[in-house]
Amino acid sequence: MTTMERREAAEGKVRAAEDAVARLKEGFSGVGITLPSLRVDPVSCAGSDPTPLVELGRCNLDTALRLSMVLEAQGRAGHDR
């Protein structure tokens, strides 16, 4: 693999992680949840072969409880199908 191909592959991984973050933000927003720390972890994108991580971050207790309620509701909805 050439240097250019490696760079393009690395950029593709970072773009995929950025897209995942955008999709998560949109999904959480749709159910009234904001995770202020949601982002791509910049350290995981470093180097010539990055392995981007999505940082969900910290949230307050109210947000954690609302998130758990949404997930539980989705789980119940999945069992009703």
N, CA, C and O atoms as a MOPAC input file, in Angstrom:
PM7 MOZYME 1SCF
protein

 N      0.84500 1    -1.17300 1     0.00000 1
 C      0.00000 1     0.00000 1     0.00000 1
 C      0.89500 1     1.24200 1     0.00000 1
 O      1.84800 1     1.33800 1     0.77300 1
 N      0.57600 1     2.16200 1    -0.85800 1
 C      1.38900 1     3.38100 1    -0.95900 1
 C      1.04900 1     4.33900 1     0.18900 1
 O      0.05300 1     4.17100 1     0.89300 1
 N      1.89900 1     5.33300 1     0.34800 1
 C      1.66500 1     6.34200 1     1.38100 1
 C      0.33300 1     7.04900 1     1.14200 1
 O     -0.42000 1     7.30000 1     2.08300 1
 N      0.05100 1     7.36300 1    -0.10100 1
 C     -1.20000 1     8.03900 1    -0.43900 1
 C     -2.39900 1     7.14500 1    -0.11200 1
 O     -3.40000 1     7.62000 1     0.42400 1
 N     -2.30100 1     5.86900 1    -0.42900 1
 C     -3.40200 1     4.94200 1    -0.13200 1
 C     -3.61400 1     4.81600 1     1.37600 1
 O     -4.75300 1     4.76400 1     1.83800 1
 N     -2.53300 1     4.76800 1     2.13800 1
 C     -2.64900 1     4.70000 1     3.59900 1
 C     -3.29500 1     5.96900 1     4.14700 1
 O     -4.14300 1     5.91600 1     5.03700 1
 N     -2.88300 1     7.09800 1     3.60800 1
 C     -3.45700 1     8.37600 1     4.05700 1
 C     -4.95200 1     8.42400 1     3.75100 1
 O     -5.75200 1     8.83600 1     4.59100 1
 N     -5.32100 1     8.00000 1     2.54200 1
 C     -6.73900 1     7.99600 1     2.16800 1
 C     -7.54400 1     7.03600 1     3.03800 1
 O     -8.67000 1     7.34500 1     3.42700 1
 N     -6.97400 1     5.88100 1     3.34200 1
 C     -7.65400 1     4.92000 1     4.22100 1
 C     -7.83500 1     5.51100 1     5.61400 1
 O     -8.89900 1     5.37300 1     6.21800 1
 N     -6.79700 1     6.16900 1     6.12200 1
 C     -6.86600 1     6.80000 1     7.44500 1
 C     -7.93700 1     7.89100 1     7.45500 1
 O     -8.72900 1     7.98000 1     8.39300 1
 N     -7.95800 1     8.71500 1     6.41300 1
 C     -8.96100 1     9.77000 1     6.32200 1
 C    -10.36600 1     9.18400 1     6.25600 1
 O    -11.30000 1     9.75200 1     6.82100 1
 N    -10.52200 1     8.06500 1     5.57900 1
 C    -11.82600 1     7.39500 1     5.49500 1
 C    -12.29600 1     6.91800 1     6.86000 1
 O    -13.47700 1     7.03000 1     7.18800 1
 N    -11.37000 1     6.38500 1     7.66100 1
 C    -11.73400 1     5.93600 1     9.01000 1
 C    -12.18600 1     7.10900 1     9.86700 1
 O    -13.17200 1     7.00800 1    10.59700 1
 N    -11.46800 1     8.21300 1     9.77900 1
 C    -11.82200 1     9.39300 1    10.57600 1
 C    -13.16400 1     9.95100 1    10.11700 1
 O    -13.99400 1    10.32600 1    10.94500 1
 N    -13.38500 1    10.01000 1     8.80000 1
 C    -14.67300 1    10.49800 1     8.29000 1
 C    -15.81600 1     9.59400 1     8.74900 1
 O    -16.89300 1    10.08400 1     9.08600 1
 N    -15.59000 1     8.28000 1     8.76400 1
 C    -16.62700 1     7.35100 1     9.22700 1
 C    -16.94900 1     7.59900 1    10.70000 1
 O    -18.11300 1     7.55700 1    11.09900 1
 N    -15.92600 1     7.85400 1    11.50200 1
 C    -16.14400 1     8.14500 1    12.91900 1
 C    -16.90600 1     9.45600 1    13.07900 1
 O    -17.80900 1     9.54900 1    13.91000 1
 N    -16.54900 1    10.47100 1    12.28900 1
 C    -17.25000 1    11.75700 1    12.34200 1
 C    -18.71500 1    11.58700 1    11.93900 1
 O    -19.60100 1    12.21100 1    12.52100 1
 N    -18.95900 1    10.75000 1    10.95100 1
 C    -20.33100 1    10.48000 1    10.52100 1
 C    -21.10500 1     9.77700 1    11.63600 1
 O    -22.26700 1    10.09600 1    11.88500 1
 N    -20.46400 1     8.82600 1    12.30200 1
 C    -21.11700 1     8.12500 1    13.41000 1
 C    -21.48600 1     9.10000 1    14.52000 1
 O    -22.57000 1     9.00800 1    15.09500 1
 N    -20.59100 1    10.03200 1    14.82300 1
 C    -20.87100 1    11.03200 1    15.85500 1
 C    -22.06700 1    11.89100 1    15.43300 1
 O    -22.95800 1    12.15400 1    16.24000 1
 N    -22.08500 1    12.32000 1    14.18600 1
 C    -23.19900 1    13.14500 1    13.70100 1
 C    -24.51500 1    12.37900 1    13.79300 1
 O    -25.53600 1    12.93700 1    14.19500 1
 N    -24.49100 1    11.10900 1    13.42500 1
 C    -25.70600 1    10.28900 1    13.48600 1
 C    -26.16200 1    10.09100 1    14.92300 1
 O    -27.35900 1    10.13800 1    15.20800 1
 N    -25.21200 1     9.86800 1    15.83200 1
 C    -25.56400 1     9.72400 1    17.24700 1
 C    -26.16700 1    11.01700 1    17.79400 1
 O    -27.17800 1    10.98700 1    18.49600 1
 N    -25.54500 1    12.14900 1    17.47100 1
 C    -26.06700 1    13.43300 1    17.94500 1
 C    -27.49500 1    13.64400 1    17.45500 1
 O    -28.36300 1    14.07100 1    18.21600 1
 N    -27.72900 1    13.34500 1    16.19100 1
 C    -29.06700 1    13.50600 1    15.62400 1
 C    -30.05700 1    12.56500 1    16.29700 1
 O    -31.16900 1    12.96800 1    16.63900 1
 N    -29.66000 1    11.33100 1    16.48400 1
 C    -30.54100 1    10.35600 1    17.12700 1
 C    -30.86000 1    10.72000 1    18.56400 1
 O    -32.01400 1    10.65500 1    18.98600 1
 N    -29.84100 1    11.10200 1    19.31200 1
 C    -30.06900 1    11.51200 1    20.69100 1
 C    -30.94100 1    12.76000 1    20.74500 1
 O    -31.83200 1    12.86500 1    21.58700 1
 N    -30.68600 1    13.69800 1    19.85200 1
 C    -31.47000 1    14.93000 1    19.81700 1
 C    -32.93800 1    14.62800 1    19.56400 1
 O    -33.81900 1    15.28200 1    20.12200 1
 N    -33.19700 1    13.64200 1    18.72800 1
 C    -34.56900 1    13.27100 1    18.39700 1
 C    -35.36400 1    12.74400 1    19.57300 1
 O    -36.59400 1    12.74000 1    19.54000 1
 N    -34.67700 1    12.29800 1    20.61100 1
 C    -35.36000 1    11.82400 1    21.81600 1
 C    -35.06900 1    12.73300 1    23.00500 1
 O    -35.26500 1    12.34900 1    24.15900 1
 N    -34.59600 1    13.95100 1    22.70600 1
 C    -34.40700 1    14.95100 1    23.73800 1
 C    -33.19100 1    14.78700 1    24.62100 1
 O    -33.18300 1    15.25000 1    25.76100 1
 N    -32.16300 1    14.13300 1    24.10700 1
 C    -30.95200 1    13.90000 1    24.89700 1
 C    -29.77100 1    14.59200 1    24.23600 1
 O    -29.57000 1    14.48100 1    23.02700 1
 N    -28.99200 1    15.30600 1    25.03800 1
 C    -27.76700 1    15.92900 1    24.56600 1
 C    -26.60200 1    15.40200 1    25.38100 1
 O    -26.60800 1    15.48800 1    26.60900 1
 N    -25.61200 1    14.85900 1    24.70900 1
 C    -24.37400 1    14.43300 1    25.37100 1
 C    -23.31300 1    15.44800 1    24.97200 1
 O    -22.77200 1    15.36900 1    23.86900 1
 N    -23.00600 1    16.40300 1    25.85100 1
 C    -22.10600 1    17.48900 1    25.47800 1
 C    -20.70000 1    17.03800 1    25.10100 1
 O    -20.01100 1    17.73200 1    24.35300 1
 N    -20.27100 1    15.90200 1    25.60000 1
 C    -18.90700 1    15.43700 1    25.33000 1
 C    -18.81700 1    14.50000 1    24.13200 1
 O    -17.73600 1    13.99800 1    23.82700 1
 N    -19.92600 1    14.25600 1    23.45000 1
 C    -19.93700 1    13.33800 1    22.31500 1
 C    -19.04300 1    13.88800 1    21.21100 1
 O    -19.26500 1    14.99000 1    20.71000 1
 N    -18.02800 1    13.10900 1    20.83800 1
 C    -17.07300 1    13.55900 1    19.82200 1
 C    -16.19000 1    12.39600 1    19.39500 1
 O    -16.21600 1    11.32200 1    19.99500 1
 N    -15.41200 1    12.62900 1    18.35200 1
 C    -14.36500 1    11.69300 1    17.96100 1
 C    -13.16100 1    11.99100 1    18.85000 1
 O    -12.75500 1    13.14600 1    18.98000 1
 N    -12.60000 1    10.97000 1    19.45400 1
 C    -11.42600 1    11.13800 1    20.31400 1
 C    -10.22700 1    11.47600 1    19.44500 1
 O     -9.79800 1    10.64900 1    18.64200 1
 N     -9.67700 1    12.67900 1    19.59100 1
 C     -8.58800 1    13.09400 1    18.69600 1
 C     -7.31800 1    12.25400 1    18.84000 1
 O     -6.60500 1    12.05600 1    17.85600 1
 N     -7.02400 1    11.76500 1    20.02300 1
 C     -5.80800 1    10.96700 1    20.22500 1
 C     -5.88200 1     9.66200 1    19.43900 1
 O     -4.87000 1     9.18400 1    18.92600 1
 N     -7.08500 1     9.08400 1    19.34500 1
 C     -7.23000 1     7.82000 1    18.62100 1
 C     -7.07900 1     7.99500 1    17.11400 1
 O     -6.95100 1     7.01300 1    16.38300 1
 N     -7.09300 1     9.23600 1    16.65100 1
 C     -6.94900 1     9.52600 1    15.21900 1
 C     -5.50700 1     9.83500 1    14.84700 1
 O     -5.20800 1    10.07900 1    13.67800 1
 N     -4.62300 1     9.82700 1    15.81500 1
 C     -3.22500 1    10.16600 1    15.55700 1
 C     -2.49200 1     9.00000 1    14.91600 1
 O     -2.92200 1     7.85000 1    15.00400 1
 N     -1.40600 1     9.31000 1    14.28500 1
 C     -0.55400 1     8.28500 1    13.69400 1
 C     -0.93400 1     7.96200 1    12.26500 1
 O     -1.88900 1     8.51000 1    11.71400 1
 N     -0.17100 1     7.06800 1    11.68300 1
 C     -0.38000 1     6.74000 1    10.27500 1
 C     -1.48700 1     5.71100 1    10.06500 1
 O     -1.99200 1     5.57500 1     8.95100 1
 N     -1.87100 1     4.98700 1    11.11000 1
 C     -2.95000 1     4.00100 1    10.99900 1
 C     -3.92600 1     4.20400 1    12.15000 1
 O     -3.94900 1     3.41900 1    13.09700 1
 N     -4.74200 1     5.27300 1    12.06400 1
 C     -5.62200 1     5.60200 1    13.18500 1
 C     -6.71900 1     4.56200 1    13.39800 1
 O     -7.16800 1     3.89300 1    12.46700 1
 N     -7.12400 1     4.45700 1    14.63600 1
 C     -8.27100 1     3.63600 1    15.01000 1
 C     -9.20900 1     4.55400 1    15.79200 1
 O     -9.21600 1     4.54100 1    17.02300 1
 N    -10.00600 1     5.35400 1    15.06700 1
 C    -10.83300 1     6.35300 1    15.73600 1
 C    -11.80400 1     5.73600 1    16.73700 1
 O    -12.44800 1     4.72100 1    16.47100 1
 N    -11.88500 1     6.38300 1    17.89200 1
 C    -12.84000 1     6.00500 1    18.91800 1
 C    -13.85900 1     7.12900 1    19.05800 1
 O    -13.52300 1     8.30700 1    18.93400 1
 N    -15.09900 1     6.75300 1    19.31600 1
 C    -16.14100 1     7.73200 1    19.56500 1
 C    -16.25800 1     7.88100 1    21.07300 1
 O    -16.53100 1     6.91900 1    21.79100 1
 N    -16.05000 1     9.08700 1    21.52900 1
 C    -16.12200 1     9.39500 1    22.95400 1
 C    -17.55100 1     9.81000 1    23.27000 1
 O    -18.01300 1    10.85700 1    22.81700 1
 N    -18.24800 1     8.99400 1    24.04400 1
 C    -19.59700 1     9.35400 1    24.45200 1
 C    -19.55800 1    10.33300 1    25.61600 1
 O    -20.50400 1    11.09000 1    25.83100 1
 N    -18.47900 1    10.31400 1    26.35300 1
 C    -18.24700 1    11.32300 1    27.37300 1
 C    -19.07100 1    11.16200 1    28.62400 1
 O    -19.71800 1    10.14300 1    28.86600 1
 N    -19.01500 1    12.20700 1    29.39800 1
 C    -19.69900 1    12.23300 1    30.68000 1
 C    -21.02000 1    12.96300 1    30.53700 1
 O    -21.17100 1    13.82400 1    29.67000 1
 N    -21.97800 1    12.61900 1    31.38800 1
 C    -23.25300 1    13.32100 1    31.39800 1
 C    -23.75300 1    13.36800 1    32.83900 1
 O    -23.29000 1    12.61900 1    33.69900 1
 N    -24.70100 1    14.26000 1    33.08000 1
 C    -25.24400 1    14.35500 1    34.42900 1
 C    -26.25300 1    13.23300 1    34.67500 1
 O    -26.62900 1    12.50500 1    33.75600 1
 N    -26.67600 1    13.11000 1    35.91200 1
 C    -27.57200 1    12.02000 1    36.29700 1
 C    -28.88700 1    12.07700 1    35.53400 1
 O    -29.39300 1    11.04000 1    35.10400 1
 N    -29.45300 1    13.27300 1    35.35800 1
 C    -30.71600 1    13.39900 1    34.63600 1
 C    -30.59100 1    12.85800 1    33.21800 1
 O    -31.46500 1    12.12500 1    32.75400 1
 N    -29.52300 1    13.20800 1    32.53300 1
 C    -29.31100 1    12.72400 1    31.16800 1
 C    -29.12600 1    11.21100 1    31.15900 1
 O    -29.67500 1    10.53000 1    30.29300 1
 N    -28.36900 1    10.68300 1    32.10000 1
 C    -28.16200 1     9.23100 1    32.17700 1
 C    -29.48200 1     8.49500 1    32.38800 1
 O    -29.72700 1     7.46200 1    31.76400 1
 N    -30.31900 1     9.01600 1    33.25300 1
 C    -31.61500 1     8.37500 1    33.50400 1
 C    -32.52100 1     8.46600 1    32.28300 1
 O    -33.20000 1     7.49600 1    31.94500 1
 N    -32.53900 1     9.63300 1    31.60700 1
 C    -33.35100 1     9.76600 1    30.39600 1
 C    -32.85100 1     8.83200 1    29.30300 1
 O    -33.64700 1     8.22100 1    28.59000 1
 N    -31.55200 1     8.72100 1    29.17400 1
 C    -30.97800 1     7.82000 1    28.17800 1
 C    -31.36300 1     6.37400 1    28.47800 1
 O    -31.72400 1     5.63000 1    27.56700 1
 N    -31.29100 1     5.97700 1    29.72700 1
 C    -31.65500 1     4.59800 1    30.07900 1
 C    -33.13700 1     4.33800 1    29.81300 1
 O    -33.50500 1     3.23800 1    29.40000 1
 N    -33.99900 1     5.34600 1    30.04600 1
 C    -35.42700 1     5.16800 1    29.76700 1
 C    -35.67300 1     4.98900 1    28.26900 1
 O    -36.48600 1     4.15600 1    27.86800 1
 N    -34.98300 1     5.75800 1    27.45500 1
 C    -35.13200 1     5.63600 1    25.99600 1
 C    -34.67600 1     4.25300 1    25.53800 1
 O    -35.34900 1     3.60700 1    24.73500 1
 N    -33.54700 1     3.80700 1    26.04300 1
 C    -33.04000 1     2.48800 1    25.66100 1
 C    -33.98100 1     1.37900 1    26.11000 1
 O    -34.21800 1     0.42600 1    25.36800 1
 N    -34.51400 1     1.49600 1    27.31500 1
 C    -35.46600 1     0.49400 1    27.79900 1
 C    -36.71600 1     0.47200 1    26.94000 1
 O    -37.22800 1    -0.60100 1    26.61700 1
 N    -37.21700 1     1.64900 1    26.56400 1
 C    -38.40100 1     1.72600 1    25.71100 1
 C    -38.12800 1     1.09300 1    24.34800 1
 O    -38.97500 1     0.38500 1    23.80300 1
 N    -36.95000 1     1.35000 1    23.80700 1
 C    -36.58100 1     0.74700 1    22.51700 1
 C    -36.50200 1    -0.76900 1    22.65500 1
 O    -36.91900 1    -1.50000 1    21.75700 1
 N    -35.97400 1    -1.23300 1    23.76400 1
 C    -35.88500 1    -2.67900 1    23.99100 1
 C    -37.25700 1    -3.31100 1    24.05500 1
 O    -37.48500 1    -4.38100 1    23.49100 1
 N    -38.17800 1    -2.64200 1    24.75000 1
 C    -39.54700 1    -3.16100 1    24.82400 1
 C    -40.21200 1    -3.12900 1    23.45700 1
 O    -40.92200 1    -4.06800 1    23.09700 1
 N    -39.99700 1    -2.06800 1    22.69200 1
 C    -40.58400 1    -1.95000 1    21.35600 1
 C    -40.05000 1    -3.05300 1    20.44300 1
 O    -40.77500 1    -3.56700 1    19.59100 1
 N    -38.79000 1    -3.41100 1    20.62400 1
 C    -38.19800 1    -4.46700 1    19.80900 1
 C    -38.79500 1    -5.82000 1    20.09200 1
 O    -38.85700 1    -6.67200 1    19.20600 1
 N    -39.24200 1    -6.03400 1    21.33100 1
 C    -39.85700 1    -7.31100 1    21.70200 1
 C    -41.29500 1    -7.40300 1    21.23100 1
 O    -41.84000 1    -8.50200 1    21.13100 1
 N    -41.91800 1    -6.27600 1    20.94200 1
 C    -43.32000 1    -6.25400 1    20.50000 1
 C    -43.46700 1    -6.59300 1    19.03300 1
 O    -44.57900 1    -6.83500 1    18.56400 1
 N    -42.37500 1    -6.61400 1    18.30400 1
 C    -42.43900 1    -6.83000 1    16.84300 1
 C    -42.71500 1    -8.24900 1    16.49900 1
 O    -42.79900 1    -8.59300 1    15.32000 1

